[in-house]
Coordinates of C-alpha atoms in Angstrom, one line a residue:
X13 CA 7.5 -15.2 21.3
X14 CA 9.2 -16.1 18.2
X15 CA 9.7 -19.8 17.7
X16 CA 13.0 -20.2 15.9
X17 CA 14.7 -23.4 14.0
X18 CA 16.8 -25.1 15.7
X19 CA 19.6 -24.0 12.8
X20 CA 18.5 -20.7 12.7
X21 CA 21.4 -18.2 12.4
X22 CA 20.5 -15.2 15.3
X23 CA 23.3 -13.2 13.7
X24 CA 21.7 -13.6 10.3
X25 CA 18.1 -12.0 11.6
X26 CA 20.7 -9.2 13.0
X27 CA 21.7 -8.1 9.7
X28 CA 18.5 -8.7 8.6
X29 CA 16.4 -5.2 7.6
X30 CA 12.8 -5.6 6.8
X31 CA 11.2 -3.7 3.6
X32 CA 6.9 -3.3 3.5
X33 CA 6.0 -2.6 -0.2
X34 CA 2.7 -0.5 0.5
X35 CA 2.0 1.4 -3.1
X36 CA -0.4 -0.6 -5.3
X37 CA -3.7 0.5 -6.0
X38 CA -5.6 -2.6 -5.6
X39 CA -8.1 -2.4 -8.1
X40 CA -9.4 -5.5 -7.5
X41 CA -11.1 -4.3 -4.4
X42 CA -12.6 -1.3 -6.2
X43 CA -14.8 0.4 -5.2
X44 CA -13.8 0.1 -1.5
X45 CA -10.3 0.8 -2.7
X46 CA -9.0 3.5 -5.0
X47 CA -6.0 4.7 -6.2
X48 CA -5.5 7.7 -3.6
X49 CA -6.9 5.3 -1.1
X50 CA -6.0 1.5 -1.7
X51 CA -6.5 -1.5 0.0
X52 CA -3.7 -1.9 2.4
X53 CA -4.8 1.1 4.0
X54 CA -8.2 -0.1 4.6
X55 CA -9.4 -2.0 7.6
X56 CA -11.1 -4.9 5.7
X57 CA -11.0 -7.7 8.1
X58 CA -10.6 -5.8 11.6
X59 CA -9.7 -2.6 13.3
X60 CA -6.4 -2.5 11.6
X61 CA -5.9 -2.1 8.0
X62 CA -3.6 -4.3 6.2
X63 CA -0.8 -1.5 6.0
X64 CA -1.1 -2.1 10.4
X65 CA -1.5 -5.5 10.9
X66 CA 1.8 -6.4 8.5
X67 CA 3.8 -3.9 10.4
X68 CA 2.4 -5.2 13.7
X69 CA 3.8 -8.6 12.6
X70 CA 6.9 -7.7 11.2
X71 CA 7.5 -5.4 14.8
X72 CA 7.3 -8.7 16.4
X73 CA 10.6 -9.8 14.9
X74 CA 12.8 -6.6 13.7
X75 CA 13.1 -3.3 15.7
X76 CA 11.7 0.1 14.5
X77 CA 14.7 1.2 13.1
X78 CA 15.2 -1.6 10.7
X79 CA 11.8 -1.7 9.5
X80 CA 11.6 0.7 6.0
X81 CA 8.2 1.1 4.2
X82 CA 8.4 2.2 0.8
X83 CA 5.0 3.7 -0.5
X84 CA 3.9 6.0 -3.3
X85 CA 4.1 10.1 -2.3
X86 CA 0.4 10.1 -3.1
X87 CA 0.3 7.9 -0.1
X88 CA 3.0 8.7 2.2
X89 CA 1.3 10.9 4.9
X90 CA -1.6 8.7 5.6
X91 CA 1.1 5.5 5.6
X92 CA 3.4 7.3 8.0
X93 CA -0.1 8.3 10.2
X94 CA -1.0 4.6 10.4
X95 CA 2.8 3.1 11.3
X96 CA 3.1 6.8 13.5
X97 CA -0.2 4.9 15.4
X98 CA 1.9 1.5 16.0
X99 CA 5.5 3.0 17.1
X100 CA 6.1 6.4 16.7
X101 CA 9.9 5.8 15.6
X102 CA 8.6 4.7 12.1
X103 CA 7.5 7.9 11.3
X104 CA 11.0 8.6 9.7
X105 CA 10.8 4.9 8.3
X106 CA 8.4 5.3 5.4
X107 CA 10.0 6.2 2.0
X108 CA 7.9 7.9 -1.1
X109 CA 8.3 6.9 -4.9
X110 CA 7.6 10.5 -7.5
X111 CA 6.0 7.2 -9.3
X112 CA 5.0 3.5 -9.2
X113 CA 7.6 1.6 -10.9
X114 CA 7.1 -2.0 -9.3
X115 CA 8.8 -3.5 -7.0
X116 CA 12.1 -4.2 -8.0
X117 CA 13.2 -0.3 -8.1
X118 CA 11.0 0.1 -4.8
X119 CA 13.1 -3.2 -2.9
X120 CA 16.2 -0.7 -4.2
X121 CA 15.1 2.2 -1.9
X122 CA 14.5 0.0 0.3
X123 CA 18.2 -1.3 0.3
X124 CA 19.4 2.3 0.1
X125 CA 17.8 3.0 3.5
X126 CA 19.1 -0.1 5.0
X127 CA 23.0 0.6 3.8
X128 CA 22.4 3.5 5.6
X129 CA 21.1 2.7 8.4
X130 CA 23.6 0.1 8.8
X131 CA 26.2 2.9 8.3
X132 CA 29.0 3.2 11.6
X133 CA 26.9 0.2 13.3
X134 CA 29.8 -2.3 14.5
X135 CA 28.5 -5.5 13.2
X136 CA 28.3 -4.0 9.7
X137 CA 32.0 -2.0 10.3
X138 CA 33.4 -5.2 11.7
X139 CA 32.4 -7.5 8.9
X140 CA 32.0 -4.7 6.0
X141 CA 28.7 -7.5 5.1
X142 CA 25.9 -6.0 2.8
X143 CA 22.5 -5.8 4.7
X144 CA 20.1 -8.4 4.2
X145 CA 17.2 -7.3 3.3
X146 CA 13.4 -9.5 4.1
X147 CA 10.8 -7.9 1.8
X148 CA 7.4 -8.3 2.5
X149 CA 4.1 -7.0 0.6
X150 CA 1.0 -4.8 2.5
X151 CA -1.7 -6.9 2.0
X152 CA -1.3 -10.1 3.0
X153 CA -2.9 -12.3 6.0
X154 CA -1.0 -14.7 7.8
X155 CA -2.4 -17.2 10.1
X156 CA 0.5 -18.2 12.2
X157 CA 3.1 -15.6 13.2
X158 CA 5.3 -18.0 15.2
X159 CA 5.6 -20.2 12.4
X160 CA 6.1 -16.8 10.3
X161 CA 9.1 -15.6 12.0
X162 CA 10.7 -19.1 12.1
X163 CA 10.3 -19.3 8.4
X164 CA 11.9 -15.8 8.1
X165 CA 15.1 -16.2 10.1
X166 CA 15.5 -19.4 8.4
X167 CA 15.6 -17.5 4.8
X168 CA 18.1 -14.8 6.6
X169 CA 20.2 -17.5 7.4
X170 CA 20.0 -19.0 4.0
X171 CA 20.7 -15.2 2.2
X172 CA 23.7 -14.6 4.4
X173 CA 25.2 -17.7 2.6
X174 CA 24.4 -16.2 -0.7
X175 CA 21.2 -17.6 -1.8
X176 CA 18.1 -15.5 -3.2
X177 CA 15.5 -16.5 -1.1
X178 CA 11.8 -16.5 -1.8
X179 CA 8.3 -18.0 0.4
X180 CA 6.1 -20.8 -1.0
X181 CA 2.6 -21.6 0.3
X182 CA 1.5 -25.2 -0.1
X183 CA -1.4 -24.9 -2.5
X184 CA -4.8 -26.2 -1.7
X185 CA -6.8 -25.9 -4.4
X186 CA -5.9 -24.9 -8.1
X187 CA -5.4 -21.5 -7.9
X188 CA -4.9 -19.9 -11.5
X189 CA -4.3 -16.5 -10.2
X190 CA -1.4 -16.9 -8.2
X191 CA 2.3 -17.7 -9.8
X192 CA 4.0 -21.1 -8.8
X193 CA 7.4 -22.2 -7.8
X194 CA 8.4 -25.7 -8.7
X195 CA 11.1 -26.9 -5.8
X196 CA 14.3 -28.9 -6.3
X197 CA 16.2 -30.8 -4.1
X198 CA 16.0 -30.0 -0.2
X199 CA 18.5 -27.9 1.3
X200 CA 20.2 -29.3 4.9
X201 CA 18.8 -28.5 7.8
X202 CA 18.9 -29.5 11.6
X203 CA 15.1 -29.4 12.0
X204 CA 12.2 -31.1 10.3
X205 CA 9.9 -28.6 11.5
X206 CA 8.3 -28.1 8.7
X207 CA 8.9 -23.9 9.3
X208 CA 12.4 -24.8 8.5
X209 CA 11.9 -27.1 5.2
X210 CA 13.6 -25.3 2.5
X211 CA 14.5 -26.6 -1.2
X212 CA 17.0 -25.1 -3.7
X213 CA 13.9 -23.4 -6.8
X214 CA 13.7 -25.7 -9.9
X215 CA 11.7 -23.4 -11.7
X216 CA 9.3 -20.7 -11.9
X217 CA 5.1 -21.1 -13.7
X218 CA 3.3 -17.9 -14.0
X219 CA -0.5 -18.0 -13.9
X220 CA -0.5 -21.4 -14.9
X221 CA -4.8 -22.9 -16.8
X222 CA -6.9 -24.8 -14.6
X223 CA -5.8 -27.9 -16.2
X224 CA -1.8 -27.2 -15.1
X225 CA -2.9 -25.9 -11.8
X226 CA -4.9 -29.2 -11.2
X227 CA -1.5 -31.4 -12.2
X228 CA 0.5 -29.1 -9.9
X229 CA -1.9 -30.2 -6.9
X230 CA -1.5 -33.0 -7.7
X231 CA 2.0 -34.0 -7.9
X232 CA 2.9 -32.1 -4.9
X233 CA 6.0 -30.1 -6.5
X234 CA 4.8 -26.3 -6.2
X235 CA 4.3 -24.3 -4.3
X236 CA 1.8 -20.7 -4.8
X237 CA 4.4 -18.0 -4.8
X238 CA 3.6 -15.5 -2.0
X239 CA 5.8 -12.6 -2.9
X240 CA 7.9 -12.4 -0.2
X241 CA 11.3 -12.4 -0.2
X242 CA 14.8 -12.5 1.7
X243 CA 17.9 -11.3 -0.1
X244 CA 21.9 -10.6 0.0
X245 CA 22.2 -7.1 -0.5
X246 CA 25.8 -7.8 -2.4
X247 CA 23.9 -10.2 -4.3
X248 CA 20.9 -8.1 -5.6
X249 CA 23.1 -5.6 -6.4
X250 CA 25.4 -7.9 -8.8
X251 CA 22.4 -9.1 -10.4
X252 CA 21.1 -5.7 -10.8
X253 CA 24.4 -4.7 -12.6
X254 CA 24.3 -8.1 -14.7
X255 CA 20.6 -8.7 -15.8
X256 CA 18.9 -4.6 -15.6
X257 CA 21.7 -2.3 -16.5
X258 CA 19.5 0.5 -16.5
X259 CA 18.4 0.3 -13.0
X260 CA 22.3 -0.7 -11.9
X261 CA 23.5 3.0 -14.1
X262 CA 20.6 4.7 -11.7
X263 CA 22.2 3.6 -8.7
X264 CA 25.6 4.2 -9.8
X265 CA 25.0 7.4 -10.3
X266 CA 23.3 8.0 -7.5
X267 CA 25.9 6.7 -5.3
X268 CA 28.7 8.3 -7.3
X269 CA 30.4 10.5 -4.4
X270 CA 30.8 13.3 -7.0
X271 CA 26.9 13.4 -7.1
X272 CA 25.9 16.9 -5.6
X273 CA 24.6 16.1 -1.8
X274 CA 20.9 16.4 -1.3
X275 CA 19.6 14.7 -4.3
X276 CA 17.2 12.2 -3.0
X277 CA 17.7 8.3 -4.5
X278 CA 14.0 8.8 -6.4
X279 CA 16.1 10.9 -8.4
X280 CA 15.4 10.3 -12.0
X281 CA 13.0 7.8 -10.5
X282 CA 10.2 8.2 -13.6
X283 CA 12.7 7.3 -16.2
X284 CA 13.1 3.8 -15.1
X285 CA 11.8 0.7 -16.2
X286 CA 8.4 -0.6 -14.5
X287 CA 9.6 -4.1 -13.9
X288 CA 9.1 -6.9 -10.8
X289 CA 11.5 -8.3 -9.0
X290 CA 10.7 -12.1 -10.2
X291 CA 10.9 -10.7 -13.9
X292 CA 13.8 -8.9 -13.4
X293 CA 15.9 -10.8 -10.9
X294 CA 14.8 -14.4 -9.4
X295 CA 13.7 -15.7 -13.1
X296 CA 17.7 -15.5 -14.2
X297 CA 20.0 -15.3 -10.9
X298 CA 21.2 -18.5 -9.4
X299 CA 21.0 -20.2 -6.5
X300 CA 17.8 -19.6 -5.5
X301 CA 16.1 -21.2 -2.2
X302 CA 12.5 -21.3 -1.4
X303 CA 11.4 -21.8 2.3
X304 CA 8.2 -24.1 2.9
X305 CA 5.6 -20.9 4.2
X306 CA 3.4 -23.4 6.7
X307 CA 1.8 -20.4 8.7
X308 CA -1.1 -20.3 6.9
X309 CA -1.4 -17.5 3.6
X310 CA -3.8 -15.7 1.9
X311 CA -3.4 -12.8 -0.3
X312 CA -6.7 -10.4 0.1
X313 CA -6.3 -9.3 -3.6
X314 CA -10.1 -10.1 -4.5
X315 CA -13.8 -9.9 -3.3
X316 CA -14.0 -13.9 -3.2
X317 CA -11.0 -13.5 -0.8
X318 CA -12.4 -11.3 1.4
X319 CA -15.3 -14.0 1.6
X320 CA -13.8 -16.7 2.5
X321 CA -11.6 -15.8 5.1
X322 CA -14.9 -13.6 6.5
X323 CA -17.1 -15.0 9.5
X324 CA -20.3 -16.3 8.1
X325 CA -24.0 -16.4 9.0
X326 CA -26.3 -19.2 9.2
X327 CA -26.6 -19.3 5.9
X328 CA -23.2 -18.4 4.3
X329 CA -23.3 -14.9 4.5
X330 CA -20.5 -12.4 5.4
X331 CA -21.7 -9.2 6.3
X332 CA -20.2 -5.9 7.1
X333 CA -21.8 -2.1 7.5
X334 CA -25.2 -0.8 7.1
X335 CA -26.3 -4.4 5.7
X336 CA -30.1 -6.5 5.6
X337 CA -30.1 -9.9 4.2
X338 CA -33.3 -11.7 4.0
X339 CA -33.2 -15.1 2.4
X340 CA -29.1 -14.8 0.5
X341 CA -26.8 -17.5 1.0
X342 CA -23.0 -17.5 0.3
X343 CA -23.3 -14.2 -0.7
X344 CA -20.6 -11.1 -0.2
X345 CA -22.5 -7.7 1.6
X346 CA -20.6 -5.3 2.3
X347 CA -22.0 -1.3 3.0
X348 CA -19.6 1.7 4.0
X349 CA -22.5 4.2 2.9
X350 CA -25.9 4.1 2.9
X351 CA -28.6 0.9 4.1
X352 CA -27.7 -2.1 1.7
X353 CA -30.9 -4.6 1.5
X354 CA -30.3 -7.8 0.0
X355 CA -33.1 -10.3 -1.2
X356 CA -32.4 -13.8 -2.2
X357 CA -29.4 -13.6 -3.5
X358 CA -27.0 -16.4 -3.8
X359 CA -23.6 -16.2 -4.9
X360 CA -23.7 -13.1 -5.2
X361 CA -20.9 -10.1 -4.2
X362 CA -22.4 -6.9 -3.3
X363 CA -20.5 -3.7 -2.3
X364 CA -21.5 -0.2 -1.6
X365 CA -20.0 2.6 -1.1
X366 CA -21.2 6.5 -1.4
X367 CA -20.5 6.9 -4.6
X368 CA -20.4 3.4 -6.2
X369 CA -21.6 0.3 -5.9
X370 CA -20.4 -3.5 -7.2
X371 CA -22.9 -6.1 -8.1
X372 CA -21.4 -9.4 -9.2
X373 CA -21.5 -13.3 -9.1
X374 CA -18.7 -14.8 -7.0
X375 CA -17.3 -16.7 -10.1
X376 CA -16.8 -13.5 -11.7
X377 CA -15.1 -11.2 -9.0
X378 CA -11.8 -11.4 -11.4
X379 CA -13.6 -9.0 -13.9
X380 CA -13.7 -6.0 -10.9
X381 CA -10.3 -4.9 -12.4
X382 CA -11.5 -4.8 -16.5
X383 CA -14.4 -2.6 -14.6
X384 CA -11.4 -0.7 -13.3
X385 CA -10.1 -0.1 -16.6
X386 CA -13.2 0.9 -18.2
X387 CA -13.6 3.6 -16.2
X388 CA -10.3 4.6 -16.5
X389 CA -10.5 5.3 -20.2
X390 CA -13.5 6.9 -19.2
X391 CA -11.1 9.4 -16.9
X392 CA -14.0 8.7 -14.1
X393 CA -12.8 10.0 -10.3
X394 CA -14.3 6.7 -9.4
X395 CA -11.1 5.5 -10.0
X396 CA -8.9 7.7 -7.7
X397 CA -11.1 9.1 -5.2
X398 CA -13.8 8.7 -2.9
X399 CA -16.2 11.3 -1.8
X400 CA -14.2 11.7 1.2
X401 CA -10.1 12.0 0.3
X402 CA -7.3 12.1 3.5
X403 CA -5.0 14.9 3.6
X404 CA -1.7 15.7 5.6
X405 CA -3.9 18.3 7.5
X406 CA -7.2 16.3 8.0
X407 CA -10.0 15.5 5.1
X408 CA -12.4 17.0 2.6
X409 CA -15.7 15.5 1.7
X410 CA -17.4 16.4 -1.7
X411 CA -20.9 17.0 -0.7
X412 CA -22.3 18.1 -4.1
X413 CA -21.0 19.2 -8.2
X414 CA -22.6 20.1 -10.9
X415 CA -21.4 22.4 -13.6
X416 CA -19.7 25.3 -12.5
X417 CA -19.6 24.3 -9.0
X418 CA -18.6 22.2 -6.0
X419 CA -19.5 21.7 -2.3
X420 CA -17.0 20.5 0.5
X421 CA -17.0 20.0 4.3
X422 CA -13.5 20.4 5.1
X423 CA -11.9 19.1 8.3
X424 CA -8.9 20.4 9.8
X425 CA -6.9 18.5 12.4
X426 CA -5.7 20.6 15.7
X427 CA -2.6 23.2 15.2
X428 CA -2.8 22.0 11.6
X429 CA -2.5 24.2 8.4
X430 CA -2.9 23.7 4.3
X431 CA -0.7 25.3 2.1
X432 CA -0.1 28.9 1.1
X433 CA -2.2 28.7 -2.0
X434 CA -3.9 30.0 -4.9
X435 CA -6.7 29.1 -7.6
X436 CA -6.3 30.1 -10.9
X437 CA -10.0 28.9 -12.2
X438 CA -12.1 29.7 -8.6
X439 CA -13.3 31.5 -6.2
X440 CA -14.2 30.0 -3.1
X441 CA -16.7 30.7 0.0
X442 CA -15.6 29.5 3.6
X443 CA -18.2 29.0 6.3
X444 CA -17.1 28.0 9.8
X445 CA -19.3 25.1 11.0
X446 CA -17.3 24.1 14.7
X447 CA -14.2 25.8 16.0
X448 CA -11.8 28.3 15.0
X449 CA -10.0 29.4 11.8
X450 CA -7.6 31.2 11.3
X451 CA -7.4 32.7 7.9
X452 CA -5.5 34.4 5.7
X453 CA -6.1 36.3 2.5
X454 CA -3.5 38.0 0.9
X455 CA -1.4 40.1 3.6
X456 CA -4.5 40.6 6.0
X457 CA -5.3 37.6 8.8
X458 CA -8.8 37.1 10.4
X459 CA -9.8 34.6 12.7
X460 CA -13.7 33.0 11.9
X461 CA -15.9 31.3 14.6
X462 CA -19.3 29.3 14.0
X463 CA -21.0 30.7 11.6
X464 CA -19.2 33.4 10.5
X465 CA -17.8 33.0 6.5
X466 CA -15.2 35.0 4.0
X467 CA -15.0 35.2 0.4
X468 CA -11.9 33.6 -1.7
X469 CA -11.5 35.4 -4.9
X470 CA -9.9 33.7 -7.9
X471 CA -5.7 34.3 -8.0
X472 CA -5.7 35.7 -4.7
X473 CA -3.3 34.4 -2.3
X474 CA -4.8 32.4 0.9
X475 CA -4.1 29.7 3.9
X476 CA -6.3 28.6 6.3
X477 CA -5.2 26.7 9.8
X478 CA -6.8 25.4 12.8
X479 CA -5.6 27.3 15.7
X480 CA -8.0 25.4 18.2
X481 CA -7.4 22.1 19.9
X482 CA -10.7 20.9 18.2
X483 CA -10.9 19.9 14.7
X484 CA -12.0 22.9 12.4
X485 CA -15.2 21.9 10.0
X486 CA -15.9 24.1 7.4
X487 CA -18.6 24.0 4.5
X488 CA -16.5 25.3 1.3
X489 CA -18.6 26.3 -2.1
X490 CA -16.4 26.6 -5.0
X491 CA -17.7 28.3 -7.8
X492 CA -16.2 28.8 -11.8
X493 CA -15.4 27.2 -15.1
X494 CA -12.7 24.3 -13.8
X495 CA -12.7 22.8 -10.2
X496 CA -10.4 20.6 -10.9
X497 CA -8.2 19.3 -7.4
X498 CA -4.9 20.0 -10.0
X499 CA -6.1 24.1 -10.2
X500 CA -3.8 25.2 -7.3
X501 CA -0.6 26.5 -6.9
X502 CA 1.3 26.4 -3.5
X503 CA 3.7 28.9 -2.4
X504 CA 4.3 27.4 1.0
X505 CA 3.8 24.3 1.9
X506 CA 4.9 22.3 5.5
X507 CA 4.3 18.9 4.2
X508 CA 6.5 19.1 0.8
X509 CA 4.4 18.6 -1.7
X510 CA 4.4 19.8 -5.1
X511 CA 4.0 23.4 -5.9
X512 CA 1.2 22.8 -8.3
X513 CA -1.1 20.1 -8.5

């Protein structure tokens, strides 16, 4: 049970709407996490990812349908799958960007779904009041939820009198990678819990040396900015309109009632500016409050996080998967492929997947994202994909390439089907490993058991589905001059994608 201030405002947390941010491709975390498959949606520190365990939390404290998710497109069915798993009324809470553009335009979709959820509810009739919106990242590991929602009503309160309201975690050592916020003067309160301390901001240091960061510990004043947020809807919008005019002529327009009905907010979406909230907004609005975040923090944005906060050995060790150490100490190992064997290492971060594998010292864990880059000038698919890549309908796992052609096992779920398709650059060959398929090719339908296989020319129109109520596995061997995942063109498609690509 929630614990809440003693001045908390109840009616506050009512008009309160909670936004997850879960795009982000967490390269940091690479090669465990990749762009079609980032961190939040992995399960790094339990059975839940960190897409679950922040909805979990932030289920505690707002109902399903004021809960929105906003998530890249790329992502969206394996994000609506794992909140789906949790309550199945979010499954019509997750919202897609065409394209990353940060998180300021993302909080925007965010407050679009809210206005309209809020739309013919009597509190927001009575009162024609803007939703508030509390805007939490994917990623993030909290400590002590009680102390979490107290600290999170208190910020509604405090953003239905007007003020932009951000989260500060009391350092503990001098973190350089992690922006500060320098508090003011404290803001009234009827509890000294320190869940309720707040403070009007005096200032905002991004990324500060190892020298400033020391000073800051020192004196006591700031605070590690966690990225989380509450804010006025009428406010965010007037400083939209005042400090990013191109984002405010967006919404305009999209809220213009002589706009045709059906366009989706996203809209236009790729010609916006990439830009944050704290660039664009909380560095130039006023009145700005920052709450005290005592329920213990962490952001799991790097190996050496994932480290610390692991359980250790006997000798410092945190170790997950297929893992042998004999003789490390303090040392990272982490398999999810293969037998990982480690030998007097010390120090030392080691992570192995199929495909890749991440040898570092700890000290060094904030080069994993120049790595990142490298590889993306390099236009490497170690950078987007693993061997196995989630799909609406189920999975495909490369099992071997080389030039001219590629091997799959395909997994369908039950009553599931891919799109009505076709290759321009291959032919494929389908061999039924378990269950049923059901495939078609062309105008003519055939239904394949174990065993049994059928030829997919090149530009010949096809579909395959899983009539069974087990999953379909088939081996797939694609064969021509471009394989390419972008050589397919769909005529029919249940999940909405993209007709090509």
């Amino acid at each position: 049970m929630t614990i809440l201030p003693a001045n908390a405002s109840p009616a506050a947390l009512d008009r309160c709407h909670a936004v997850i941010l879960a795009g982000g491709s967490g390269t940091r975390l690479w090669p465990l996490s990749r762009a079609l498959f980032p961190k939040q949606l992995l399960a790094l520190n339990g059975d839940l990812s960190l897409l679950q365990q922040t909805v979990r939390r932030v289920l505690s404290l707002f109902p399903p349908e004021r809960v929105h998710i906003v998530t890249n497109e790329e992502h969206v069915f394996e994000v609506r799958a794992q909140a789906r798993s949790l309550d199945e009324r979010l499954d019509t809470q997750v919202l897609a960007e065409p394209v990353g553009r940060n998180t300021l335009p993302a909080i925007l979709l965010g407050l679009d779904a809210a206005m309209n959820a809020a739309k013919g509810t009597a509190e927001a009739d009575a009162a024609a009041l803007p939703p508030l919106l509390a805007v939490f990242p994917s990623d993030h590991q909290l400590h002590d939820e009680a102390r979490w929602g107290a600290a999170v009503t208190r910020g509604a309160g405090l953003a239905a009198e007007g003020w932009t309201v951000t989260f500060g975690v009391p350092p503990t050592t001098p973190e350089t990678g992690y922006g500060y916020i320098r508090r003011g003067a404290p803001l009234p309160t009827a509890d000294a819990a320190p869940q309720g301390a707040a403070f009007a901001v005096d200032g905002f240091v991004e990324k500060p040396d190892l020298e400033t960061a020391r000073g800051f510990l020192r004196q006591g004043m700031h605070f590690w900015n966690s990225g989380m947020f509450v804010l006025n809807g009428g406010v965010l919008l007037s400083a939209v309109e005042r400090f990013q005019p191109a984002l405010a002529a967006w919404w305009t327009t999209r809220t213009d009632t002589t706009l045709a009905p059906g366009i989706p907010l996203t809209h236009g979406y790729s010609t916006l500016p990439s830009i944050s909230i704290d660039y664009g907004i909380m560095e130039h609005v006023d009145r700005i409050a920052v709450v005290e975040a005592a329920f213990g923090w962490d952001d799991l944005g790097s190996w050496e996080a994932l480290y610390r906060l692991g359980a250790k050995d006997e000798r410092g060790c945190v170790v997950q998967g297929d893992t042998m150490a004999l003789d490390c100490d303090d040392c990272l190992l982490l398999s999810r492929g293969g037998k990982l064997v480690a030998i007097g290492l010390s120090n030392v971060i080691a992570v192995q997947t199929r495909d890749a594998t991440l040898i570092c010292a700890k000290d060094q864990v904030q080069r994993v994202k120049d790595v990142v880059e490298k590889l993306k000038a390099e236009k490497s698919p170690l950078v987007d994909v693993h061997l196995t890549v989630r799909r609406p309908w189920g999975n495909y796992t490369v099992l071997d390439e080389g030039p001219g052609r590629k091997v799959k096992r395909i997994e369908v779920n039950p009553g599931a089907r891919l799109s009505l398709q076709m290759h321009h650059h291959r032919s494929e060959h389908w061999v039924v490993a378990k269950g049923a398929a059901l495939v078609q090719v062309g105008n003519e339908e055939r239904t394949l058991t174990e065993n049994e296989w059928m030829d997919i020319p090149k530009a010949t129109l096809h579909r395959l589905t899983n009539p069974g109520r087990i999953p379909l596995e088939l081996i797939e061997i694609q064969s021509g001059p471009y394989l390419g995942e972008d050589d397919i063109v769909r005529f029919d498609d249940v999940y909405g994608r993209r007709k090509e690509g």
